[in-house]
Amino acid sequence: MTSTNIDLALVQSFVDKHRTANRPIVLVTSGGTTVPLEKNTVRFIDNFSTGQRGAASVEYFLERNYIVLFFHRLSSTLPYQRHLKSIFDESQSNQSYHLDQYHKFKTSLLLIPFQTVTDYLTGLEQLCSLLKSFKRSALIYACAAVSDYYIPNDELTEHKIPSGQNELIIRLKPVPKLLGSIKGEYAPEAFVVSFKLETDEKILEEKCLQSADKYNQDVIIGNMLKTRTNQVRIYERFDKLWTTINRMPEKEIEYQIIELLSEKHRIYQMNMN
Amino acid sequence: MTSTNIDLALVQSFVDKHRTANRPIVLVTSGGTTVPLEKNTVRFIDNFSTGQRGAASVEYFLERNYIVLFFHRLSSTLPYQRHLKSIFDESQSNQSYHLDQYHKFKTSLLLIPFQTVTDYLTGLEQLCSLLKSFKRSALIYACAAVSDYYIPNDELTEHKIPSGQNELIIRLKPVPKLLGSIKGEYAPEAFVVSFKLETDEKILEEKCLQSADKYNQDVIIGNMLKTRTNQVRIYERFDKLWTTINRMPEKEIEYQIIELLSEKHRIYQMNMN
């Protein structure tokens, strides 16, 4: 596993090309970040995330006229690609529809991969800073599953941890929390949306409110590991408003999430742009 | 992330269907195993492995008339599928050749997925035991990257590890080593091949010899993380013989590995069947 660096010149030229079109722009972060346990990385800690939510959301943002930067875990789910069958899957499906959609929207979409949590944090700052000049037209939609703990680079061992010991103890430090820096520094006028994933229903609301207090996102979306494709709880910080979305039949829940968010973002842009 | 259980009845019927054909059969294990850090798993330790080697090897085993059980990490690289382009890749490639190859060989190939190291170990025993009756016609080709340390199920916490602590300490126990049980118990007459991946060249040979002493594989293949697609060192335990394979131009190195192994396996079958 190797580090990824963002080709900032490429991102800048993509962004500049679309700047005059007066369209909203979204940064979607997606997939889990890795925490290497060795410098020559064989072992790493990962966060469970298929990247399905991010990939689906990208498609719905594109349908709502957004320019999309898709900052995703390498090899996680990709928009459009996710609908194409494996050769081992012999079911029937309408692949040509999704291929057509891809070709319709591809010039508005830029794929930017990451792997480690360090690469993610560096990239998040760079990409948000690049969107700063879009002011209220920028939306940051952070659904990547970011590691909470990591081993700082100067504490990493060079080679593969030896096997054959009676116990292996791994000491991890908290990952610096940069979510608050988005509104605080990187892109203060952007509309910022982040996710909270929990496994214990009792603490979900409380965790969302704590997050809002700490990081000043405009919207926090709470979801439970087991029901995340069927229900989300959306909290708007400014209005102190909770909305529950239950999935409609024959639609992915991301369709409704993006429908709601793009409307909130539209109003946000009108307020002071 | 959920546990996987093998559909043993399905595997048994696949194996029985091919039994009369008098063909050799190979179990290929592939990809990294995961180590959950919580029962409701959000975080897990993973071993770096794309599953590329296992998937490529499957294709070359099929070309040499093997029946193949592909016991692979869910979502890791799949044979044939790996040659198909993503819709984001606009290069030209001859996909129809690989589709044709897939259709030619698909009835000889069974895909069996795993995720956690516990599922892997349970499945390895079940699948090897099922191959026992094939005696010397069975080859076990273990190239999965198996975790060395894990948290036993009764020491796992129920819910997601909380964030916000100053340090997180993870205590891991050694994973039971079942590799030796293949020759010792599960399928004593099978031809057993395993891999050793290291990042420190100086200890590679020594690690291979130690492994051979401990687990009685017939062949150990040593490879370095950085050069693994270009060079492997093959050790035959019975003859105490080292062979180095360097990749030929325009071939994957797995082509040469399987060419050599299938020849060794042919001789092994003739010796006492």
XYZ file of C-alpha atoms in Angstrom:
546
model
C 0.000 0.000 0.000
C 1.496 3.324 -1.024
C 0.713 6.912 -0.233
C -1.349 8.975 -2.625
C -0.688 12.598 -3.468
C -3.275 14.793 -5.081
C -2.439 16.263 -8.476
C -3.435 19.780 -7.413
C -2.740 21.346 -10.814
C -5.197 18.906 -12.381
C -7.865 19.692 -9.773
C -7.264 23.432 -10.159
C -7.678 23.303 -13.925
C -10.857 21.175 -13.605
C -12.307 23.644 -11.122
C -11.302 26.672 -13.199
C -12.874 25.207 -16.336
C -16.247 25.082 -14.580
C -15.957 28.295 -12.569
C -17.694 30.566 -15.071
C -20.708 28.294 -15.433
C -22.190 29.611 -12.197
C -23.015 26.106 -11.028
C -22.747 24.837 -7.448
C -19.766 22.607 -6.676
C -19.570 19.739 -4.206
C -16.655 17.910 -2.629
C -17.814 14.374 -1.777
C -15.476 12.375 0.479
C -16.116 8.630 0.496
C -14.864 5.277 1.791
C -12.742 4.349 4.795
C -9.265 5.677 5.570
C -6.427 3.312 6.445
C -3.983 3.494 9.337
C -0.669 1.827 8.454
C 0.907 -0.181 11.295
C 4.326 -0.351 9.549
C 6.205 1.985 7.205
C 6.543 -0.719 4.540
C 2.886 -1.382 4.980
C 1.653 -4.947 5.144
C -0.790 -4.454 8.028
C -3.186 -1.586 8.502
C -6.325 -0.706 10.424
C -9.303 0.036 8.229
C -12.740 1.509 8.804
C -15.665 -0.408 7.415
C -17.059 1.451 4.433
C -18.004 0.180 1.016
C -18.144 3.742 -0.300
C -21.624 2.952 -1.575
C -23.203 6.074 -0.005
C -20.623 8.422 -1.472
C -20.780 6.880 -4.929
C -24.587 6.966 -5.018
C -24.648 10.552 -3.750
C -22.301 11.657 -6.552
C -24.818 10.512 -9.161
C -27.655 12.462 -7.521
C -25.512 15.609 -7.144
C -24.652 15.436 -10.854
C -28.347 15.110 -11.728
C -28.916 18.310 -9.729
C -26.372 20.230 -11.823
C -23.464 20.099 -9.362
C -19.815 19.981 -10.361
C -18.385 17.090 -8.336
C -14.962 16.409 -6.841
C -15.094 12.781 -5.668
C -12.360 12.276 -3.040
C -12.585 8.539 -2.433
C -10.713 5.602 -0.990
C -8.803 3.872 -3.774
C -10.719 0.771 -4.928
C -13.917 1.752 -3.121
C -17.245 1.961 -4.946
C -17.328 4.322 -7.945
C -20.387 6.121 -9.321
C -21.931 4.508 -12.447
C -19.331 1.733 -12.335
C -21.220 0.332 -9.319
C -24.201 -0.592 -11.531
C -22.163 -2.660 -13.962
C -22.330 -6.400 -13.447
C -19.403 -8.667 -12.732
C -18.920 -11.404 -15.319
C -19.847 -13.867 -12.567
C -23.279 -12.288 -12.208
C -25.642 -13.776 -14.781
C -28.689 -11.698 -13.876
C -30.210 -9.272 -16.363
C -29.734 -5.555 -15.805
C -30.056 -2.335 -17.725
C -26.390 -1.411 -17.961
C -26.770 0.837 -20.970
C -28.858 3.330 -18.955
C -26.011 3.783 -16.459
C -23.397 3.987 -19.214
C -25.467 6.712 -20.864
C -25.771 8.569 -17.567
C -22.005 8.349 -17.105
C -21.344 9.819 -20.545
C -23.904 12.547 -19.941
C -22.257 13.727 -16.713
C -18.607 12.690 -16.923
C -17.215 16.113 -17.780
C -18.621 17.441 -14.495
C -16.953 14.739 -12.376
C -13.361 14.440 -11.183
C -12.121 11.311 -9.353
C -9.432 11.892 -6.708
C -8.243 8.811 -4.746
C -6.767 8.476 -1.238
C -5.648 5.589 0.981
C -4.242 6.534 4.405
C -5.812 8.828 6.980
C -2.795 11.134 6.645
C -3.333 11.425 2.879
C -7.017 12.048 3.525
C -6.397 14.884 6.003
C -3.813 16.566 3.767
C -6.127 16.229 0.765
C -9.175 17.512 2.643
C -7.357 20.727 3.525
C -6.039 21.190 -0.010
C -9.386 20.539 -1.680
C -11.452 22.653 0.720
C -8.971 25.536 0.368
C -9.323 25.270 -3.380
C -13.098 25.598 -3.033
C -12.863 28.629 -0.739
C -13.288 31.081 -3.605
C -16.611 29.463 -4.545
C -17.925 30.859 -1.247
C -21.522 29.781 -0.585
C -21.747 27.851 -3.870
C -19.466 25.200 -2.434
C -20.850 22.215 -0.549
C -18.591 19.876 1.435
C -20.254 16.467 1.829
C -18.013 14.454 4.121
C -19.168 10.852 4.182
C -15.734 9.221 4.297
C -15.301 6.971 7.351
C -12.270 8.648 8.879
C -10.118 6.765 11.393
C -10.202 8.128 14.954
C -6.820 6.716 15.986
C -3.515 6.248 14.163
C 0.200 5.782 14.669
C 2.045 9.037 13.917
C 4.686 8.561 11.219
C 7.642 9.005 13.582
C 6.416 6.146 15.783
C 5.990 3.623 12.951
C 8.294 0.600 12.731
C 10.186 0.244 9.441
C 9.426 -3.392 8.656
C 6.622 -5.889 8.999
C 5.720 -6.597 12.639
C 7.187 -10.039 13.423
C 4.844 -12.940 14.042
C 5.391 -15.461 16.818
C 5.052 -13.196 19.854
C 2.653 -14.126 22.663
C 0.861 -10.812 22.490
C 0.934 -7.820 20.185
C 0.171 -4.447 21.708
C -0.649 -1.569 19.389
C -0.679 1.951 20.827
C -2.644 4.480 18.824
C -2.946 8.244 19.183
C -6.043 10.302 18.352
C -6.160 11.583 14.768
C -6.178 15.398 14.641
C -9.785 16.512 14.119
C -9.810 18.747 11.041
C -13.570 18.760 10.486
C -13.859 21.961 12.525
C -11.190 23.603 10.392
C -13.409 23.500 7.310
C -15.816 26.171 8.597
C -13.122 27.710 10.791
C -10.394 28.158 8.206
C -10.314 26.211 4.911
C -13.617 27.265 3.340
C -15.573 29.280 5.930
C -18.496 30.088 3.658
C -19.052 26.590 2.284
C -22.136 24.601 3.265
C -20.729 21.721 5.306
C -22.447 18.366 5.768
C -20.979 15.460 7.698
C -22.056 11.983 8.813
C -22.087 10.184 12.154
C -22.204 6.388 12.039
C -22.980 4.550 15.272
C -23.916 1.027 16.332
C -25.712 2.037 19.534
C -29.032 3.758 18.784
C -29.208 5.328 22.261
C -26.184 7.586 21.701
C -26.774 8.563 18.051
C -28.633 11.879 18.611
C -26.319 12.930 21.406
C -23.258 12.202 19.219
C -24.693 14.295 16.385
C -25.334 17.250 18.716
C -21.853 16.973 20.247
C -20.368 16.962 16.746
C -22.383 20.044 15.743
C -21.233 21.893 18.857
C -17.617 21.059 18.209
C -17.227 21.405 14.446
C -19.944 23.843 13.329
C -21.154 21.824 10.367
C -24.369 23.170 8.819
C -25.906 19.702 8.693
C -25.090 16.432 10.485
C -26.550 13.184 9.213
C -26.786 10.415 11.804
C -27.082 6.794 10.767
C -26.903 3.341 12.329
C -24.600 0.683 10.903
C -27.422 -1.842 10.449
C -30.144 0.434 9.072
C -28.065 2.998 7.202
C -29.551 2.227 3.787
C -33.125 2.605 5.073
C -33.107 5.477 7.536
C -31.086 8.594 8.357
C -31.614 11.357 10.915
C -30.727 14.821 9.642
C -29.890 17.674 12.018
C -29.714 21.297 10.862
C -27.545 23.190 13.313
C -28.736 26.712 12.598
C -32.435 25.895 12.914
C -31.875 23.175 15.543
C -34.151 21.017 13.403
C -34.300 17.195 13.165
C -35.677 15.488 10.055
C -35.981 11.718 9.671
C -35.759 10.263 6.180
C -37.076 6.765 5.536
C -36.222 5.209 2.212
C -38.978 5.264 -0.387
C -39.619 2.069 -2.353
C -37.622 1.836 -5.606
C -35.296 4.708 -4.714
C -31.962 4.703 -2.934
C -32.070 6.765 0.264
C -29.284 8.964 -1.136
C -31.772 10.276 -3.701
C -33.830 11.800 -0.869
C -30.771 12.967 1.076
C -29.410 14.896 -1.917
C -32.874 16.227 -2.784
C -33.143 17.708 0.729
C -29.544 18.947 0.890
C -29.533 20.608 -2.504
C -32.683 22.512 -1.502
C -31.088 23.562 1.827
C -27.934 24.561 -0.048
C -29.984 26.593 -2.563
C -31.565 28.573 0.275
C -28.148 28.941 1.963
C -26.730 30.464 -1.220
C -29.598 32.942 -1.550
C -29.220 34.178 2.021
C -25.861 35.866 1.555
C -23.924 35.207 -1.603
C -18.826 -6.231 7.796
C -20.475 -9.578 8.411
C -19.203 -13.104 8.811
C -19.235 -15.482 5.881
C -20.155 -19.158 6.104
C -19.273 -21.609 3.402
C -22.138 -23.404 1.663
C -20.532 -26.814 2.112
C -23.297 -28.690 0.293
C -22.661 -26.536 -2.777
C -18.923 -27.154 -2.620
C -19.456 -30.881 -2.115
C -21.725 -31.143 -5.142
C -19.284 -29.130 -7.287
C -16.424 -31.381 -6.227
C -18.452 -34.590 -6.742
C -19.499 -33.520 -10.222
C -15.833 -33.337 -11.254
C -14.536 -36.313 -9.303
C -14.904 -38.879 -12.050
C -13.024 -36.786 -14.606
C -9.677 -37.819 -13.148
C -8.430 -34.246 -13.219
C -6.246 -32.622 -10.577
C -7.999 -30.204 -8.213
C -6.565 -27.083 -6.566
C -7.706 -24.988 -3.630
C -6.419 -21.435 -4.162
C -6.667 -19.128 -1.137
C -6.349 -15.423 -1.939
C -6.530 -11.910 -0.496
C -6.054 -10.594 3.033
C -8.010 -11.703 6.096
C -9.587 -9.148 8.426
C -9.390 -8.923 12.209
C -12.495 -7.233 13.680
C -11.799 -4.888 16.596
C -15.467 -4.758 17.644
C -18.378 -7.246 17.469
C -20.518 -4.804 15.511
C -17.583 -4.243 13.246
C -16.700 -0.745 12.153
C -12.939 -1.039 12.632
C -10.750 -3.932 11.644
C -7.117 -4.741 10.985
C -6.402 -5.826 7.437
C -3.456 -7.364 5.661
C -2.319 -5.729 2.464
C -3.259 -7.927 -0.463
C -4.970 -7.053 -3.720
C -5.601 -10.733 -4.388
C -3.964 -10.226 -7.768
C -1.624 -13.216 -7.392
C -4.403 -15.622 -6.448
C -6.711 -14.438 -9.228
C -3.978 -14.678 -11.880
C -2.919 -18.116 -10.631
C -6.500 -19.404 -10.954
C -6.483 -18.621 -14.683
C -3.217 -20.503 -15.233
C -4.382 -23.503 -13.170
C -7.551 -23.676 -15.280
C -5.463 -23.589 -18.471
C -3.561 -26.598 -17.113
C -6.760 -28.604 -16.689
C -7.219 -28.124 -12.933
C -10.576 -27.966 -11.191
C -10.361 -24.817 -9.033
C -11.872 -23.849 -5.682
C -11.122 -20.130 -5.288
C -11.356 -19.272 -1.573
C -10.930 -15.515 -1.662
C -11.447 -12.364 0.352
C -14.791 -10.841 -0.542
C -14.302 -7.934 -2.984
C -10.692 -8.867 -3.772
C -9.502 -9.399 -7.342
C -11.395 -12.048 -9.325
C -10.006 -14.100 -12.212
C -11.081 -12.876 -15.712
C -13.019 -10.007 -14.138
C -9.647 -8.372 -13.383
C -9.005 -7.807 -17.101
C -12.233 -5.919 -17.679
C -11.926 -2.155 -17.823
C -13.647 0.293 -15.528
C -15.896 2.765 -17.344
C -13.446 5.460 -16.239
C -10.629 3.783 -18.157
C -10.730 4.887 -21.775
C -7.783 2.806 -22.987
C -8.297 0.090 -25.581
C -8.106 -3.519 -24.459
C -9.049 -6.936 -25.753
C -11.846 -7.737 -23.333
C -13.518 -10.304 -25.556
C -10.515 -12.639 -25.259
C -10.869 -12.723 -21.470
C -14.648 -13.118 -21.653
C -14.144 -16.075 -23.987
C -11.605 -17.587 -21.600
C -14.050 -17.176 -18.735
C -16.822 -18.961 -20.625
C -14.423 -21.719 -21.658
C -13.380 -22.488 -18.077
C -16.241 -21.331 -15.848
C -17.704 -24.797 -15.175
C -14.363 -25.828 -13.610
C -14.239 -22.859 -11.224
C -16.077 -22.289 -7.936
C -15.856 -18.942 -6.078
C -16.003 -19.138 -2.266
C -15.649 -15.822 -0.349
C -14.374 -15.074 3.168
C -13.782 -11.930 5.250
C -12.448 -12.469 8.779
C -9.441 -14.548 9.793
C -11.797 -16.748 11.853
C -13.946 -17.454 8.785
C -10.786 -18.148 6.808
C -9.444 -20.692 9.314
C -12.788 -22.479 9.628
C -13.159 -22.562 5.841
C -9.592 -23.748 5.249
C -10.185 -26.782 7.465
C -13.542 -27.555 5.844
C -12.269 -27.225 2.288
C -9.035 -29.156 2.836
C -10.971 -31.954 4.562
C -13.291 -32.093 1.586
C -10.269 -32.531 -0.710
C -8.754 -35.300 1.429
C -10.293 -38.046 -0.705
C -8.557 -36.660 -3.813
C -5.305 -37.775 -2.181
C -2.264 -36.751 -4.258
C -4.426 -35.197 -7.003
C -5.212 -32.313 -4.670
C -3.050 -29.210 -4.541
C -3.441 -26.605 -1.801
C -2.090 -23.244 -3.005
C -2.264 -20.915 -0.016
C -1.516 -17.381 -1.130
C -4.005 -15.595 1.129
C -2.334 -13.035 3.406
C -3.446 -14.438 6.761
C -3.378 -12.229 9.856
C -0.824 -13.221 12.512
C -2.663 -11.578 15.423
C -6.327 -11.167 16.301
C -8.741 -10.499 19.145
C -10.457 -13.735 20.194
C -14.242 -13.444 19.990
C -14.805 -13.504 23.774
C -12.499 -10.480 24.233
C -14.232 -8.289 21.638
C -16.181 -5.213 22.738
C -19.815 -5.112 21.609
C -19.933 -1.599 20.161
C -17.753 0.803 18.234
C -14.649 1.825 20.175
C -15.315 5.390 21.390
C -13.301 8.242 19.935
C -11.923 11.045 22.063
C -9.513 9.102 24.271
C -5.893 10.200 24.588
C -4.567 6.821 23.578
C -6.076 3.620 22.272
C -4.351 0.378 23.185
C -5.214 -2.750 21.251
C -4.061 -6.111 22.625
C -3.881 -8.907 20.095
C -3.269 -12.621 20.543
C -1.482 -14.866 18.046
C -3.771 -16.505 15.493
C -3.691 -20.332 15.774
C -1.378 -21.626 13.034
C -3.374 -24.153 11.029
C -0.996 -24.376 8.053
C 0.750 -27.354 9.673
C -2.603 -29.116 10.120
C -3.078 -29.404 6.352
C -0.336 -32.023 5.929
C -0.740 -33.225 9.509
C -4.476 -33.824 9.529
C -6.862 -32.204 6.996
C -5.475 -33.551 3.717
C -2.214 -35.381 4.474
C -1.583 -36.529 0.911
C -2.267 -33.193 -0.830
C 0.596 -31.248 -2.421
C 0.834 -28.132 -0.274
C 2.268 -24.808 -1.443
C 2.393 -21.659 0.665
C 3.797 -18.147 0.388
C 6.027 -16.015 2.605
C 5.885 -12.250 2.046
C 8.568 -10.127 3.674
C 9.825 -6.551 3.444
C 13.364 -7.287 4.655
C 15.340 -9.221 2.011
C 17.895 -10.421 4.573
C 15.417 -12.606 6.446
C 13.391 -14.000 3.516
C 15.274 -17.296 2.976
C 15.515 -17.972 6.687
C 11.767 -17.358 7.130
C 10.980 -19.789 4.318
C 13.172 -22.506 5.864
C 11.638 -21.937 9.312
C 8.163 -22.236 7.792
C 9.096 -25.475 5.998
C 10.454 -26.946 9.234
C 7.330 -26.036 11.127
C 4.501 -26.735 8.700
C 5.814 -29.388 6.296
C 4.590 -27.733 3.110
C 5.947 -29.344 -0.053
C 6.838 -25.969 -1.549
C 7.346 -22.521 -0.017
C 7.409 -19.484 -2.267
C 9.243 -16.465 -0.848
C 8.584 -12.980 -2.166
C 9.380 -9.391 -1.269
C 6.607 -6.795 -0.995
C 8.264 -4.447 -3.499
C 9.410 -6.974 -6.124
C 6.728 -9.616 -5.810
C 5.453 -9.258 -9.361
C 8.958 -9.635 -10.828
C 10.736 -12.239 -8.742
C 9.961 -15.171 -6.452
C 12.212 -17.689 -4.687
C 10.810 -21.224 -4.647
C 11.938 -23.782 -2.064
C 11.166 -27.496 -2.416
C 11.322 -29.025 1.021
C 11.845 -32.664 0.051
C 14.746 -31.962 -2.334
C 16.025 -28.969 -0.316
C 16.146 -27.127 -3.636
C 15.927 -23.355 -4.287
C 14.751 -22.043 -7.669
C 14.555 -18.342 -8.524
C 11.963 -17.253 -11.057
C 12.332 -13.879 -12.768
C 9.368 -12.648 -14.759
C 9.619 -13.071 -18.523
C 8.603 -10.135 -20.705
C 4.931 -10.145 -21.718
C 3.941 -12.827 -19.191
C 2.741 -12.486 -15.623
C 5.075 -14.219 -13.184
C 2.173 -16.442 -12.063
C 2.303 -18.092 -15.492
C 5.796 -19.413 -14.689
C 4.928 -20.253 -11.064
C 1.978 -22.420 -12.106
C 3.971 -23.980 -14.969
C 6.629 -25.088 -12.464
C 4.153 -26.163 -9.756
C 1.900 -28.158 -12.032
C 4.960 -30.070 -13.267
C 6.102 -30.724 -9.669
C 2.561 -31.779 -8.784
C 2.434 -34.138 -11.789
C 5.606 -35.884 -10.598
C 4.279 -35.946 -7.019
C 1.128 -37.721 -8.205
C 3.114 -40.326 -10.143
C 5.334 -41.189 -7.185
C 2.655 -42.791 -5.043
C -0.977 -42.445 -6.065
